[in-house]
Amino acid sequence: MKKLIAPSILAADFGNLERDCKMINKSDADWFHIDIMDGVFVPNISFGMPVLKSINSSANKPLDVHLMIVNPDRYIKTFAALNAKYLTVHFEVCNHLHRTIQEIKNNNMKAGVALNPHTPVSVLDSIIEDIDLVCLMSVNPGFGGQKFITNTFKKTQELKQLIDSKESKALIEIDGGVTDKNAEKLIENGADVLVAGSFVFKSNNPLETISNLKSITN
Ligand code: DX5
Ligand code: ZN
């Protein structure tokens, strides 16, 4: 499978959101990565439904929505209506993860599960066949622009082994601190989707940066 690049809108210029969405439309990127933070699960608040609505009206690539919120079940239908293709919830906030995953799929979205850096891959042992995407957090969720945690390389390998051993179709997504320095090794270790926020939007030429990341990984 081709490896995918998902620029994170969190690092975009919110005063020029339409311009930045159009840049991604035009680029070699595959998805829009959308970070929703509630100030409870993570120590930051990003943006909510009205902003996502605007992004959706400009974006012409799939929306990969990463919920860093407690009680994600409350909003599954809302995100389906806002055109999310992938809806990712955090393992750490789901008491009934199986039910949450089924509910996401019943609303015609792909179901993702994110793991914090301290959460071992083995917690997904009994559920991996039901998951469409696992998002390995390679920074502590809540902020863009943080340093990549190198233990993620090992976790990526472990997750790849788990997925293969259970014949799961889950994609492995890496989120946080991704750059041209770690992209290749992440792909070698089994990653399918790389999220990149600051590395893309803070670069001098985001289009070229996306295209370089894409060529490193494919
Ligand atoms: C962090 C978010 C990430 C973030 C990545 O909580 O989930 O998606 O936007 O940003 P960078 O690439 O700057 O680490
Ligand atoms: Zn994210």
XYZ file of C-alpha atoms and ligand atoms in Angstrom:
233
model
C 0.000 0.000 0.000
C 1.120 3.559 -0.721
C 2.143 5.439 2.386
C 0.005 8.423 3.297
C 0.799 11.949 4.483
C -1.703 13.815 6.629
C -0.825 17.454 7.368
C -2.210 18.577 10.722
C -4.398 21.659 10.445
C -3.542 22.564 14.039
C -0.338 24.157 12.716
C -2.102 26.084 9.923
C -2.656 29.844 9.962
C -6.227 30.169 11.248
C -6.455 33.664 9.805
C -5.873 32.109 6.406
C -7.536 28.769 6.854
C -9.078 28.616 3.410
C -5.711 29.405 1.798
C -3.998 26.673 3.832
C -6.738 24.133 3.018
C -6.361 24.933 -0.673
C -2.615 24.444 -0.359
C -3.227 20.925 0.987
C -5.755 20.261 -1.806
C -3.083 21.135 -4.340
C -0.287 19.215 -2.594
C 0.796 15.570 -2.603
C -0.855 15.099 0.806
C -3.481 12.390 1.168
C -5.635 13.449 4.124
C -6.415 16.432 6.330
C -5.573 15.636 9.969
C -7.933 17.466 12.309
C -7.124 17.731 16.035
C -10.076 18.308 18.337
C -9.043 19.108 21.942
C -11.368 19.719 24.864
C -9.129 21.171 27.590
C -10.048 18.209 29.810
C -8.412 15.130 28.330
C -5.544 17.336 27.171
C -4.347 20.680 28.599
C -5.330 22.647 25.514
C -8.432 23.610 23.527
C -8.111 23.679 19.751
C -11.306 24.242 17.775
C -14.724 22.716 17.337
C -17.577 22.164 14.937
C -17.877 25.594 13.209
C -14.191 25.550 12.259
C -14.413 21.950 11.096
C -17.394 22.963 8.964
C -15.257 25.618 7.267
C -12.403 23.176 6.726
C -14.841 20.695 5.204
C -16.157 23.301 2.795
C -12.628 23.969 1.459
C -11.076 20.514 1.714
C -11.253 18.044 -1.143
C -9.385 15.200 0.554
C -10.553 12.847 3.332
C -10.856 14.263 6.851
C -8.965 12.280 9.477
C -10.418 13.499 12.778
C -8.430 12.895 15.974
C -10.566 13.403 19.076
C -8.592 14.335 22.185
C -11.741 14.624 24.250
C -13.482 12.793 27.063
C -16.834 11.166 26.270
C -16.232 10.930 22.522
C -19.400 8.816 22.146
C -21.490 11.963 22.616
C -20.208 13.423 19.349
C -19.977 10.468 16.967
C -23.068 11.470 14.984
C -21.942 15.101 14.866
C -18.596 14.208 13.326
C -20.268 11.875 10.856
C -22.463 14.801 9.754
C -19.324 16.941 9.405
C -17.943 14.444 6.865
C -15.213 12.776 8.921
C -13.852 9.771 7.045
C -11.768 8.453 9.948
C -12.838 9.135 13.516
C -10.152 8.364 16.086
C -10.841 8.155 19.803
C -8.318 7.767 22.606
C -8.042 4.369 24.257
C -7.485 6.137 27.586
C -10.993 7.658 27.698
C -13.084 4.739 26.439
C -14.528 2.394 29.038
C -16.437 0.505 26.364
C -14.088 0.704 23.433
C -15.746 -2.114 21.480
C -19.094 -0.323 21.625
C -17.536 3.004 20.627
C -15.825 1.431 17.614
C -19.051 -0.226 16.469
C -20.911 3.059 16.856
C -18.345 4.869 14.682
C -18.698 2.213 11.989
C -22.505 2.245 12.234
C -22.241 5.926 11.350
C -20.330 5.079 8.161
C -16.909 6.203 9.326
C -13.673 4.281 9.730
C -12.789 3.677 13.362
C -9.433 4.766 14.761
C -7.957 4.287 18.228
C -5.127 6.484 19.518
C -2.618 5.430 22.173
C -0.753 7.875 24.385
C 3.026 7.430 24.570
C 2.733 5.565 27.894
C 0.014 3.165 26.732
C 1.375 -0.172 25.499
C 0.320 -1.594 22.156
C -0.717 -4.823 23.910
C -3.934 -3.184 25.214
C -5.324 -3.611 21.683
C -4.759 -7.357 21.611
C -8.462 -8.273 21.881
C -9.795 -5.541 19.614
C -7.288 -5.020 16.807
C -9.389 -6.930 14.232
C -12.189 -4.384 14.668
C -10.028 -1.289 14.218
C -9.371 0.485 10.903
C -6.545 2.700 12.156
C -4.278 2.877 15.197
C -2.775 6.273 15.919
C 0.439 6.006 17.911
C 1.065 9.277 19.689
C 4.732 10.106 19.342
C 4.340 13.149 21.612
C 2.042 13.713 24.581
C -1.204 14.914 23.002
C -2.251 18.519 23.404
C 0.200 20.621 21.433
C 1.899 20.806 18.088
C 5.616 21.407 17.725
C 6.853 18.945 20.357
C 9.847 16.656 20.168
C 9.358 13.155 18.764
C 9.557 10.398 21.411
C 11.947 7.792 20.013
C 10.322 4.839 21.800
C 7.687 5.167 19.056
C 9.988 3.289 16.673
C 9.768 0.207 18.883
C 6.030 0.609 19.433
C 5.504 0.827 15.681
C 7.258 -2.523 15.226
C 5.242 -4.100 18.035
C 2.005 -2.814 16.571
C 2.916 -4.065 13.112
C 3.556 -7.526 14.582
C 0.238 -7.492 16.413
C -1.645 -6.422 13.275
C 0.021 -9.097 11.138
C -0.458 -11.837 13.720
C -4.205 -11.158 13.911
C -4.568 -10.478 10.178
C -6.035 -7.082 11.010
C -6.381 -4.481 8.277
C -5.624 -1.575 10.636
C -3.420 1.219 9.324
C -0.630 2.485 11.569
C -0.598 6.263 11.923
C 2.159 8.202 13.689
C 1.251 11.549 15.196
C 3.629 14.117 16.688
C 7.076 15.438 15.903
C 7.264 13.801 12.472
C 9.982 15.244 10.208
C 12.175 14.174 7.309
C 14.592 12.854 9.954
C 12.324 10.112 11.341
C 9.886 9.489 8.468
C 11.913 6.832 6.682
C 12.582 4.754 9.786
C 8.916 4.961 10.804
C 7.877 3.576 7.426
C 10.530 0.826 7.619
C 9.120 -0.142 11.016
C 5.605 -0.476 9.629
C 3.916 2.948 9.622
C 1.299 3.648 6.919
C 0.246 7.232 7.675
C 2.435 10.097 8.884
C 0.823 13.144 10.445
C 2.928 16.300 10.197
C 1.942 19.695 11.564
C 4.759 22.092 12.343
C 7.186 20.430 9.977
C 4.849 21.271 7.073
C 3.314 24.596 8.059
C 6.373 26.215 9.633
C 8.537 25.383 6.633
C 9.345 27.975 3.988
C 7.623 25.982 1.289
C 4.855 23.698 2.653
C 4.046 22.287 -0.797
C 7.636 21.209 -1.310
C 7.902 19.870 2.263
C 4.834 17.683 1.738
C 6.155 16.466 -1.561
C 9.554 15.617 0.001
C 7.904 13.705 2.845
C 5.826 11.822 0.318
C 8.863 10.887 -1.735
C 10.875 9.779 1.328
C 8.069 7.462 2.361
C 7.035 5.955 -0.996
C -0.859 16.660 19.063
C -1.693 16.479 17.810
C -0.889 16.398 16.574
C -0.145 17.666 16.253
C 1.085 17.294 15.469
O -1.674 16.562 20.166
O -2.442 15.285 17.883
O -1.675 15.999 15.459
O -0.908 18.582 15.531
O 1.851 18.419 15.330
P 3.416 18.366 15.098
O 3.630 17.644 13.797
O 3.784 19.794 15.076
O 4.017 17.592 16.248
Zn -3.441 14.512 16.004
